[in-house]
PDB file of N, CA and C in Angstrom:
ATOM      1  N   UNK O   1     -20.584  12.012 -20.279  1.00 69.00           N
ATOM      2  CA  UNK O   1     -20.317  12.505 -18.935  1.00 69.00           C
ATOM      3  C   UNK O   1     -19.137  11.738 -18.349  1.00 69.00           C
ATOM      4  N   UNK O   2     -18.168  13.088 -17.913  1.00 83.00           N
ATOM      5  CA  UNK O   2     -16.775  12.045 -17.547  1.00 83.00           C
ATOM      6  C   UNK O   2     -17.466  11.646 -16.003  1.00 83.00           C
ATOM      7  N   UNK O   3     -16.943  10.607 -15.663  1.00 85.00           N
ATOM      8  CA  UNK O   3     -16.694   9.893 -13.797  1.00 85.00           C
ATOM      9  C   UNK O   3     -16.186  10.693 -12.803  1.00 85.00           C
ATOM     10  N   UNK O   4     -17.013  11.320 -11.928  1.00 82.00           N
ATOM     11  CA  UNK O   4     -16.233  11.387 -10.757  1.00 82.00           C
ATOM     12  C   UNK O   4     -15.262  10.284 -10.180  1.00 82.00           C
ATOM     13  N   UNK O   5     -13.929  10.958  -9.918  1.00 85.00           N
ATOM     14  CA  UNK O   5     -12.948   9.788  -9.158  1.00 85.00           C
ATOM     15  C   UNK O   5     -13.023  10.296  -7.668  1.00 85.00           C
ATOM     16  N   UNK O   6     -13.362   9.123  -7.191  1.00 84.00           N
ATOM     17  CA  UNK O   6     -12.922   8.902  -5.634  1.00 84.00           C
ATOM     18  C   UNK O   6     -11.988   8.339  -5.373  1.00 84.00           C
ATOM     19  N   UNK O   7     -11.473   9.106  -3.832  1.00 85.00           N
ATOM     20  CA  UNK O   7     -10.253   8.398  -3.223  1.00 85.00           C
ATOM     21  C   UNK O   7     -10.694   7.700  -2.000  1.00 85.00           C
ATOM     22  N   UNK O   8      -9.742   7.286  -1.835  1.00 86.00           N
ATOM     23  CA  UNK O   8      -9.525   6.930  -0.190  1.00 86.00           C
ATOM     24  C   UNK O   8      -8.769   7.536   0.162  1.00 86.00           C
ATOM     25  N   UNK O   9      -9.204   7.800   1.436  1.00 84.00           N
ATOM     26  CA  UNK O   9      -8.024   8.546   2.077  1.00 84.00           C
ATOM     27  C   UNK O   9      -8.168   8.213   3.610  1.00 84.00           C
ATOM     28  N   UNK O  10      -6.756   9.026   4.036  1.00 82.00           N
ATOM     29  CA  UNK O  10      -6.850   9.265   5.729  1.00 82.00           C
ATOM     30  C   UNK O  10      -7.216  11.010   5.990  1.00 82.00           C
ATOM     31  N   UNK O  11      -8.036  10.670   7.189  1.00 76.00           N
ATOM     32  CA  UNK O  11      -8.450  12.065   7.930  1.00 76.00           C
ATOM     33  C   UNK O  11      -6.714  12.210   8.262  1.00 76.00           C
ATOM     34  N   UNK O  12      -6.891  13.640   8.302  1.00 75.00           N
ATOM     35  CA  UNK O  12      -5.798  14.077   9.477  1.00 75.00           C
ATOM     36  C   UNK O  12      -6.238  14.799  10.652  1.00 75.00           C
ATOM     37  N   UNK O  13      -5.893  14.989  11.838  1.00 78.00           N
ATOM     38  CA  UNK O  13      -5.811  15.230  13.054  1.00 78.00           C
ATOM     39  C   UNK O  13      -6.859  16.551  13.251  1.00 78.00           C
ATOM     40  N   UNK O  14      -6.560  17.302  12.345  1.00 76.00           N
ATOM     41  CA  UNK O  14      -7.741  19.062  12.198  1.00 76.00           C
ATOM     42  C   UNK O  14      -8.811  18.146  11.739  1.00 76.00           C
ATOM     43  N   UNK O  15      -9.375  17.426  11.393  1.00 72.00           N
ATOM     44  CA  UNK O  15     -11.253  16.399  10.940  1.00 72.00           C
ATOM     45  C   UNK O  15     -11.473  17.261   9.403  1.00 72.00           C
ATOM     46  N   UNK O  16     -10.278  17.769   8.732  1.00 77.00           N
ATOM     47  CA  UNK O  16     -11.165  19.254   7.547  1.00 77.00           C
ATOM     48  C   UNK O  16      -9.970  18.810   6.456  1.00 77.00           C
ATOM     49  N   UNK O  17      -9.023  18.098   6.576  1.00 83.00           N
ATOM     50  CA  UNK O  17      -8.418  17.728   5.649  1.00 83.00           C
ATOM     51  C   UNK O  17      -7.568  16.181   5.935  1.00 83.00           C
ATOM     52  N   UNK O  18      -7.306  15.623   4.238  1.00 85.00           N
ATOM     53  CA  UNK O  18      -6.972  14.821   4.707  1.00 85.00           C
ATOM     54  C   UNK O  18      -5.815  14.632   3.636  1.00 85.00           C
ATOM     55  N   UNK O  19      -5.252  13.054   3.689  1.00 88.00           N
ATOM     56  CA  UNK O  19      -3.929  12.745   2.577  1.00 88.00           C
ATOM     57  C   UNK O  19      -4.503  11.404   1.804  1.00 88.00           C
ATOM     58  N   UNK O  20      -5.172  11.518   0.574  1.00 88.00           N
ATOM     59  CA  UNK O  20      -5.331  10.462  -0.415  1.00 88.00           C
ATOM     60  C   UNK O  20      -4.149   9.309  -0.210  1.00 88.00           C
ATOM     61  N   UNK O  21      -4.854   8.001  -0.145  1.00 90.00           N
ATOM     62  CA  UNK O  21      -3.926   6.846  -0.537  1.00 90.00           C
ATOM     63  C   UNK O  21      -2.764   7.232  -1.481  1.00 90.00           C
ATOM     64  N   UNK O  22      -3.446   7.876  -2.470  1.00 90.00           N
ATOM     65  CA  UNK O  22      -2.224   8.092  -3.812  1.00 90.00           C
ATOM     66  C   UNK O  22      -1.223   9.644  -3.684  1.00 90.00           C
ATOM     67  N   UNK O  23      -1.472   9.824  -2.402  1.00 88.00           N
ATOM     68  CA  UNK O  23      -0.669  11.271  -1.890  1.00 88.00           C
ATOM     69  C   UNK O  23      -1.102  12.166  -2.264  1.00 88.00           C
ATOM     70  N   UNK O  24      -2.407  12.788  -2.579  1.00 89.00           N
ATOM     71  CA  UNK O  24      -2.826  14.221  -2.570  1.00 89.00           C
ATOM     72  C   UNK O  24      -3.113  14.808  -1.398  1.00 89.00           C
ATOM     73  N   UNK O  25      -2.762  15.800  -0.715  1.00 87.00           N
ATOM     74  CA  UNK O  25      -3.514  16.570   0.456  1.00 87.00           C
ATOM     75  C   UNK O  25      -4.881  17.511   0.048  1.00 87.00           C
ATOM     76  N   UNK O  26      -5.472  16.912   0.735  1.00 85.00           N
ATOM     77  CA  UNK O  26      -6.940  17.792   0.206  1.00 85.00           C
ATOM     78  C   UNK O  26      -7.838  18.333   1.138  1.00 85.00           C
ATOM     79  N   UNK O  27      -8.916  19.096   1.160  1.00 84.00           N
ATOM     80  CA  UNK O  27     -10.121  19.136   2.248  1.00 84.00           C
ATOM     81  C   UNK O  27     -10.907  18.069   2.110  1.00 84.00           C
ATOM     82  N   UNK O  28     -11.490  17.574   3.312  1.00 79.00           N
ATOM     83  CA  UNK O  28     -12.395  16.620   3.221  1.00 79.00           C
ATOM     84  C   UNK O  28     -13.706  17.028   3.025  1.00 79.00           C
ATOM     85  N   UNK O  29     -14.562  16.674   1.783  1.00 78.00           N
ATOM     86  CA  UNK O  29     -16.295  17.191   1.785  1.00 78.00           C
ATOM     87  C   UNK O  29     -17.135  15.898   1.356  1.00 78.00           C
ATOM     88  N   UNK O  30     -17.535  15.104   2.746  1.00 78.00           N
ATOM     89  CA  UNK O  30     -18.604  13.634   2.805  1.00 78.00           C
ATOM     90  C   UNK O  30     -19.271  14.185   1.932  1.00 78.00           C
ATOM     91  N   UNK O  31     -19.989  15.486   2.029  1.00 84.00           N
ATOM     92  CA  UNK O  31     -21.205  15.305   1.793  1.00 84.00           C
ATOM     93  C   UNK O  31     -21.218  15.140  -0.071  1.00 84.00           C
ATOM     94  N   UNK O  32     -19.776  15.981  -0.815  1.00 80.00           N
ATOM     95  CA  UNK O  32     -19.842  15.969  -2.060  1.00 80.00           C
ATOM     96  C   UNK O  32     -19.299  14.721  -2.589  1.00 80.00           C
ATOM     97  N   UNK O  33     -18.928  13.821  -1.857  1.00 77.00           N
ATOM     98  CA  UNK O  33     -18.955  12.532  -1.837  1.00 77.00           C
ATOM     99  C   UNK O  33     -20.203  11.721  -1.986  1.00 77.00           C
ATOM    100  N   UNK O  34     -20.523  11.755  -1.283  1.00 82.00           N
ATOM    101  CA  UNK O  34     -22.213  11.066  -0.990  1.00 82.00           C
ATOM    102  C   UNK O  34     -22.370  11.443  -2.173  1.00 82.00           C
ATOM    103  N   UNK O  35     -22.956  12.955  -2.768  1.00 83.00           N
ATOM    104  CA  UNK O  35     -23.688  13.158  -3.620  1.00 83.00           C
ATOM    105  C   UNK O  35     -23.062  12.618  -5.583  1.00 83.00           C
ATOM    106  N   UNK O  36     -21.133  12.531  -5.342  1.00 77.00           N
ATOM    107  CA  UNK O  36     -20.939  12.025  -6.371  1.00 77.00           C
ATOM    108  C   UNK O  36     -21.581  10.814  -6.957  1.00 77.00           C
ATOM    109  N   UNK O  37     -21.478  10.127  -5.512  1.00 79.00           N
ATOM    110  CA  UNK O  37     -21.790   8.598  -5.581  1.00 79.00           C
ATOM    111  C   UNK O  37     -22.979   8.062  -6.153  1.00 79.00           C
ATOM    112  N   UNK O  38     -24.028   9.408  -5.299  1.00 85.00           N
ATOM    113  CA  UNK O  38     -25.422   8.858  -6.254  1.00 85.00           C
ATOM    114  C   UNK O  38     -25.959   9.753  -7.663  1.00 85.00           C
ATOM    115  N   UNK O  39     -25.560  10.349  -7.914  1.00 82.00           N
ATOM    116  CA  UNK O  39     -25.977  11.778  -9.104  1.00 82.00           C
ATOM    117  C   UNK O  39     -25.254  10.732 -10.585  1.00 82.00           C
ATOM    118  N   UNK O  40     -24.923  10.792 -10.216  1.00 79.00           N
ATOM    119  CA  UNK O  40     -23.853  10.363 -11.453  1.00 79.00           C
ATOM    120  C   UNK O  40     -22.888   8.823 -11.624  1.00 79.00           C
ATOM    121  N   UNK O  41     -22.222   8.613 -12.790  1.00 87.00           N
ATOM    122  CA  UNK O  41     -21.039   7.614 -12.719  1.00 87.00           C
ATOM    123  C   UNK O  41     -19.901   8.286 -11.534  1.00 87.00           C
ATOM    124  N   UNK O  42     -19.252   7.222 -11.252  1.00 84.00           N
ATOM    125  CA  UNK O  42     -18.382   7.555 -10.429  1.00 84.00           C
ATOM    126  C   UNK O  42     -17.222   6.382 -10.461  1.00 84.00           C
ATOM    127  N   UNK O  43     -15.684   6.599 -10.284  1.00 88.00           N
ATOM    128  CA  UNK O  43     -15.118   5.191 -10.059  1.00 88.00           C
ATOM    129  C   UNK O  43     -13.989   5.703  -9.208  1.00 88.00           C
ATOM    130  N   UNK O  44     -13.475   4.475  -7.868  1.00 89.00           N
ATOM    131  CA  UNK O  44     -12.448   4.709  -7.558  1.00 89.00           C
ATOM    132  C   UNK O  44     -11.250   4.915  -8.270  1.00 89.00           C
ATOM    133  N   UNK O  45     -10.202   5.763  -7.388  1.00 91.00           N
ATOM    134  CA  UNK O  45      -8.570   6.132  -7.638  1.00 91.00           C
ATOM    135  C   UNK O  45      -7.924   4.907  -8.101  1.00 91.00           C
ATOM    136  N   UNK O  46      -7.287   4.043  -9.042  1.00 92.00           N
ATOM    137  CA  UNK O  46      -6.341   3.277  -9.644  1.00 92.00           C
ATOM    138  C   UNK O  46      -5.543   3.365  -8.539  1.00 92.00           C
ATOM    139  N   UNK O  47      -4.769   4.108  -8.459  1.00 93.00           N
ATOM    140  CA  UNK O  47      -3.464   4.943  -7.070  1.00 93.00           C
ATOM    141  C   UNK O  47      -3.763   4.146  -5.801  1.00 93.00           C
ATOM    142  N   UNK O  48      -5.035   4.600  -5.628  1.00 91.00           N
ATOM    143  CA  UNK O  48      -5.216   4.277  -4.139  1.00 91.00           C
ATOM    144  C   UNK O  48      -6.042   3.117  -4.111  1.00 91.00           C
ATOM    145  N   UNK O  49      -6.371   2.386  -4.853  1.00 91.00           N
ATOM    146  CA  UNK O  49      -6.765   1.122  -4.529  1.00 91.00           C
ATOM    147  C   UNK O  49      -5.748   0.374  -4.788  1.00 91.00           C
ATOM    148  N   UNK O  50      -4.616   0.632  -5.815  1.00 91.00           N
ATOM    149  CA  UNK O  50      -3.206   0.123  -5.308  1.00 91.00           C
ATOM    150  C   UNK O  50      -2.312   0.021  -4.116  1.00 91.00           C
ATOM    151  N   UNK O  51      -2.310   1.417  -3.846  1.00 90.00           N
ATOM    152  CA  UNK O  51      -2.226   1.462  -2.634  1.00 90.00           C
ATOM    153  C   UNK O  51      -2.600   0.646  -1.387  1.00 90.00           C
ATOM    154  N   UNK O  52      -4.123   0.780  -1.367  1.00 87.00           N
ATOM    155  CA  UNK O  52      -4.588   0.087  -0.819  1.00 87.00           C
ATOM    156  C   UNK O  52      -3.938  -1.931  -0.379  1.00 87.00           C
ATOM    157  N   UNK O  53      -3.734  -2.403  -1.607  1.00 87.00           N
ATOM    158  CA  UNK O  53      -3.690  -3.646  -1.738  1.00 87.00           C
ATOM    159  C   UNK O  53      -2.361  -3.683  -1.519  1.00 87.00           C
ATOM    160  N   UNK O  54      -1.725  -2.817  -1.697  1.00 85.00           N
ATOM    161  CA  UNK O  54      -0.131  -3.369  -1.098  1.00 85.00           C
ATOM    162  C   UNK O  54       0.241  -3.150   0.155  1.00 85.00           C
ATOM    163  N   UNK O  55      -0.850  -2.310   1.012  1.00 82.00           N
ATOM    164  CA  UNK O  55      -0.310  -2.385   2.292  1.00 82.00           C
ATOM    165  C   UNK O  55      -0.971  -3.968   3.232  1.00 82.00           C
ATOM    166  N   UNK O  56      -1.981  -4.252   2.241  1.00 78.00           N
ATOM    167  CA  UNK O  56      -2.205  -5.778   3.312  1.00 78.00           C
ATOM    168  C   UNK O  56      -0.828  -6.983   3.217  1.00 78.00           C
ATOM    169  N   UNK O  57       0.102  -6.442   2.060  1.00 74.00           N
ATOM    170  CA  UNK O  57       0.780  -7.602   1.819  1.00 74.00           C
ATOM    171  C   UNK O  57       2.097  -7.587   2.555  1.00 74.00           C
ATOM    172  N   UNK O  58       2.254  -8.155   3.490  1.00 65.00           N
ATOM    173  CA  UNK O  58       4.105  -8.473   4.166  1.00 65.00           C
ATOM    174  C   UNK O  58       5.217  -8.927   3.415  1.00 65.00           C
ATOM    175  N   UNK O  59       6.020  -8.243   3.238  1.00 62.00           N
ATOM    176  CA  UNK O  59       7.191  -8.805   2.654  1.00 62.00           C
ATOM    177  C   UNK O  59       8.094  -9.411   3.805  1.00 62.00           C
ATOM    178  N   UNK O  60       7.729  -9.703   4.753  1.00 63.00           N
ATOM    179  CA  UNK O  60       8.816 -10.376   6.297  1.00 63.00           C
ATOM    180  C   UNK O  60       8.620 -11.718   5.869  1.00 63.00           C
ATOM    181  N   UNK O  61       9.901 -12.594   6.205  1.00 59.00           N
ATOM    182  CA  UNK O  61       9.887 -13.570   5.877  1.00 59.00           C
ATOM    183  C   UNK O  61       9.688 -14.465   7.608  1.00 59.00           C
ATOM    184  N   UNK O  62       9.300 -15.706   7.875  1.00 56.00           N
ATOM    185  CA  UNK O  62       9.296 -15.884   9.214  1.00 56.00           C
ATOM    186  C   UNK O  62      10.414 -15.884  10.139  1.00 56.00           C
ATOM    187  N   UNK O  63      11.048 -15.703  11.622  1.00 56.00           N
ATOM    188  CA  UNK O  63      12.247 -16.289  11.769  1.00 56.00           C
ATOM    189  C   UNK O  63      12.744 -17.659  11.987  1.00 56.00           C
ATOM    190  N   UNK O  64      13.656 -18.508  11.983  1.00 56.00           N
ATOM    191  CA  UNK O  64      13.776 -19.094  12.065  1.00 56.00           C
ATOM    192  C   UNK O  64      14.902 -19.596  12.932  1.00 56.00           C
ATOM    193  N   UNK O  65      14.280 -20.848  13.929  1.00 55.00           N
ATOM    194  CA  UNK O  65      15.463 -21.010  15.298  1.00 55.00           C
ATOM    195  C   UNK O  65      16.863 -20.785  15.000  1.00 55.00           C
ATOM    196  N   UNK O  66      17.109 -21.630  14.261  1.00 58.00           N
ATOM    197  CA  UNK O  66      18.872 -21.602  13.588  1.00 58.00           C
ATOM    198  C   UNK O  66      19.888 -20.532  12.660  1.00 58.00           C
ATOM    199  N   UNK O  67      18.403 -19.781  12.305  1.00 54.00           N
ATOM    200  CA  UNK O  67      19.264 -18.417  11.626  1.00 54.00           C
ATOM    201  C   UNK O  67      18.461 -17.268  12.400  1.00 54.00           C
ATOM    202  N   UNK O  68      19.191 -16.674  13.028  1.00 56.00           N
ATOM    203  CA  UNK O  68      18.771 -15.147  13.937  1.00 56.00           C
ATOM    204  C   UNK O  68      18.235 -14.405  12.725  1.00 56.00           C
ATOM    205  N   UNK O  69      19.202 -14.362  11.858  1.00 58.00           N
ATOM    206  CA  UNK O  69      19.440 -13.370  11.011  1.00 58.00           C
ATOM    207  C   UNK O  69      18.600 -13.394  10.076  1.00 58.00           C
ATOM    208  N   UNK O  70      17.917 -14.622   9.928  1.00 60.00           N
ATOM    209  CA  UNK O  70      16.801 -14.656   8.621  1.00 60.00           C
ATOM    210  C   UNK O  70      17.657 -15.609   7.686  1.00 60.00           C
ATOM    211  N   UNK O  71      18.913 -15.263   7.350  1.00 62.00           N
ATOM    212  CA  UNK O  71      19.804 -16.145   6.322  1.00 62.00           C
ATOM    213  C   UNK O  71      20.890 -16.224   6.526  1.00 62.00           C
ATOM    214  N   UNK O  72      21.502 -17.426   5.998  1.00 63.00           N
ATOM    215  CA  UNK O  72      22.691 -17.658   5.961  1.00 63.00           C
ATOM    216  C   UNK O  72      23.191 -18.280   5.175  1.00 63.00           C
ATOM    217  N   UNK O  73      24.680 -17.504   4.443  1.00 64.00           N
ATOM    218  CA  UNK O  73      25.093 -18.218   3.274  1.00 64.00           C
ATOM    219  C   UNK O  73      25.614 -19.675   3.017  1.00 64.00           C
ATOM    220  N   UNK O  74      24.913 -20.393   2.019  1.00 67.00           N
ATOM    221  CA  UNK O  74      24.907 -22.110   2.165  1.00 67.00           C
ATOM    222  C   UNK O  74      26.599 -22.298   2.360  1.00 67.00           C
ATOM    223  N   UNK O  75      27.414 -23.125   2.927  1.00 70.00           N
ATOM    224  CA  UNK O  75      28.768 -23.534   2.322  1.00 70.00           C
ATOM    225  C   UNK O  75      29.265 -23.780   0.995  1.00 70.00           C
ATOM    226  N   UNK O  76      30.183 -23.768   0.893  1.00 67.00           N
ATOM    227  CA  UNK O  76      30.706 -23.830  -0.523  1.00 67.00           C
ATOM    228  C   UNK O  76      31.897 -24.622  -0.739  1.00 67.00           C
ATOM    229  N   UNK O  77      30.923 -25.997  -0.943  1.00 68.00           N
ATOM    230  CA  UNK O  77      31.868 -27.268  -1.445  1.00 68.00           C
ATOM    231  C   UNK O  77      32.262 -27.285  -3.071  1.00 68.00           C
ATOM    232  N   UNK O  78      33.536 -27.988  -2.703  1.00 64.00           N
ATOM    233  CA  UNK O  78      33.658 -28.221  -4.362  1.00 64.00           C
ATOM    234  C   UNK O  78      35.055 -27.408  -4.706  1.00 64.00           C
ATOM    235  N   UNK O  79      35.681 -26.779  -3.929  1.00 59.00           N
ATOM    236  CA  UNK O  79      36.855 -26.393  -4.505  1.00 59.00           C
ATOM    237  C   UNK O  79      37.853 -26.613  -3.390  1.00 59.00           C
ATOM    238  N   UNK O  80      37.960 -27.210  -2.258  1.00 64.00           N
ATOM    239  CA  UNK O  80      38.538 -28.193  -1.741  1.00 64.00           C
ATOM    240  C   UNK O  80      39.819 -28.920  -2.235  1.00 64.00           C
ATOM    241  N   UNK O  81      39.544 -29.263  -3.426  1.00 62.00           N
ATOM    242  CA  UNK O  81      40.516 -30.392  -4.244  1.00 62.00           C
ATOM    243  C   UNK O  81      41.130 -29.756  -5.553  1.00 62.00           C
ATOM    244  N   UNK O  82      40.568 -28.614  -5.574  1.00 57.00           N
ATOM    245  CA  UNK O  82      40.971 -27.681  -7.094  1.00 57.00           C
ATOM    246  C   UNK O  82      42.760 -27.546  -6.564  1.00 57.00           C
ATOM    247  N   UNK O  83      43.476 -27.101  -7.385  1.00 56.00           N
ATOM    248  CA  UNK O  83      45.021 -26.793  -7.624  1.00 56.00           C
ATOM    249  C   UNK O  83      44.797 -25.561  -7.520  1.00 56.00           C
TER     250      UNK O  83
END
Protein backbone atom coordinates (compact mmCIF):
# COMPACT_ATOMS: atom_id res chain seq x y z
CA UNK A 1 0.00 0.00 0.00
CA UNK A 2 1.49 3.24 -1.39
CA UNK A 3 1.35 6.52 1.43
CA UNK A 4 -0.91 9.08 1.26
CA UNK A 5 1.18 12.45 0.88
CA UNK A 6 0.20 15.39 2.79
CA UNK A 7 0.81 18.94 2.35
CA UNK A 8 0.84 21.95 4.03
CA UNK A 9 -0.62 24.49 2.84
CA UNK A 10 -2.24 28.04 2.98
CA UNK A 11 -6.11 28.58 2.90
CA UNK A 12 -6.93 31.18 0.44
CA UNK A 13 -9.44 33.93 1.00
CA UNK A 14 -12.80 31.72 -0.72
CA UNK A 15 -12.07 28.91 2.83
CA UNK A 16 -12.52 25.95 -0.44
CA UNK A 17 -9.14 26.20 -1.84
CA UNK A 18 -5.86 26.59 -1.12
CA UNK A 19 -1.81 26.88 -2.41
CA UNK A 20 0.52 23.88 -1.10
CA UNK A 21 3.91 24.97 0.44
CA UNK A 22 5.39 23.22 -2.71
CA UNK A 23 2.99 25.35 -5.13
CA UNK A 24 0.07 23.24 -6.04
CA UNK A 25 -3.39 25.03 -6.07
CA UNK A 26 -5.90 22.69 -4.85
CA UNK A 27 -9.45 22.33 -3.00
CA UNK A 28 -9.23 22.02 0.51
CA UNK A 29 -10.97 18.52 2.03
CA UNK A 30 -10.04 18.34 6.29
CA UNK A 31 -12.10 15.83 6.41
CA UNK A 32 -10.10 13.47 3.66
CA UNK A 33 -7.26 14.52 5.53
CA UNK A 34 -8.25 13.44 8.89
CA UNK A 35 -9.30 10.25 7.41
CA UNK A 36 -5.80 9.77 5.42
CA UNK A 37 -4.12 10.25 8.59
CA UNK A 38 -5.84 7.55 10.44
CA UNK A 39 -6.92 4.64 7.73
CA UNK A 40 -3.72 4.14 6.48
CA UNK A 41 0.29 5.06 6.11
CA UNK A 42 0.62 8.47 5.34
CA UNK A 43 3.83 10.92 5.04
CA UNK A 44 4.38 14.55 4.63
CA UNK A 45 5.36 16.62 1.19
CA UNK A 46 9.49 16.61 0.98
CA UNK A 47 8.56 20.19 -1.00
CA UNK A 48 6.79 21.58 1.65
CA UNK A 49 8.46 20.68 4.63
CA UNK A 50 11.36 22.25 2.78
CA UNK A 51 9.65 24.83 2.26
CA UNK A 52 8.60 25.04 5.36
CA UNK A 53 12.19 25.21 6.99
CA UNK A 54 13.50 27.79 4.81
CA UNK A 55 11.13 30.30 5.52
CA UNK A 56 12.15 30.35 9.40
CA UNK A 57 15.68 31.09 8.21
CA UNK A 58 16.92 35.02 7.59
CA UNK A 59 19.43 35.65 5.31
CA UNK A 60 19.71 39.69 6.73
CA UNK A 61 22.76 40.31 8.07
CA UNK A 62 22.59 42.87 11.27
CA UNK A 63 23.20 46.70 10.65
CA UNK A 64 25.87 48.12 11.71
CA UNK A 65 26.62 51.90 13.17
CA UNK A 66 29.58 52.59 10.79
CA UNK A 67 28.38 50.92 7.63
CA UNK A 68 24.69 52.16 6.58
CA UNK A 69 25.10 50.02 3.85
CA UNK A 70 25.80 46.68 5.49
CA UNK A 71 29.47 46.75 3.76
CA UNK A 72 32.21 48.31 2.84
CA UNK A 73 35.08 47.62 0.71
CA UNK A 74 38.32 47.02 3.06
CA UNK A 75 41.25 49.56 1.66
CA UNK A 76 43.77 48.44 -0.42
CA UNK A 77 47.28 48.73 0.85
CA UNK A 78 50.24 47.54 -0.72
CA UNK A 79 50.61 49.12 -4.03
CA UNK A 80 51.49 52.51 -2.82
CA UNK A 81 55.25 51.88 -3.51
CA UNK A 82 54.84 49.59 -6.71
CA UNK A 83 56.50 51.45 -10.06
Amino acid sequence: MKPAIVHYTRTLSDHTTAVTLCGMKLRTDHRAVREAKQSGPWVSCPLCEAALMLADITLEEPDEPDRPDGWTQPTFTGMENRP
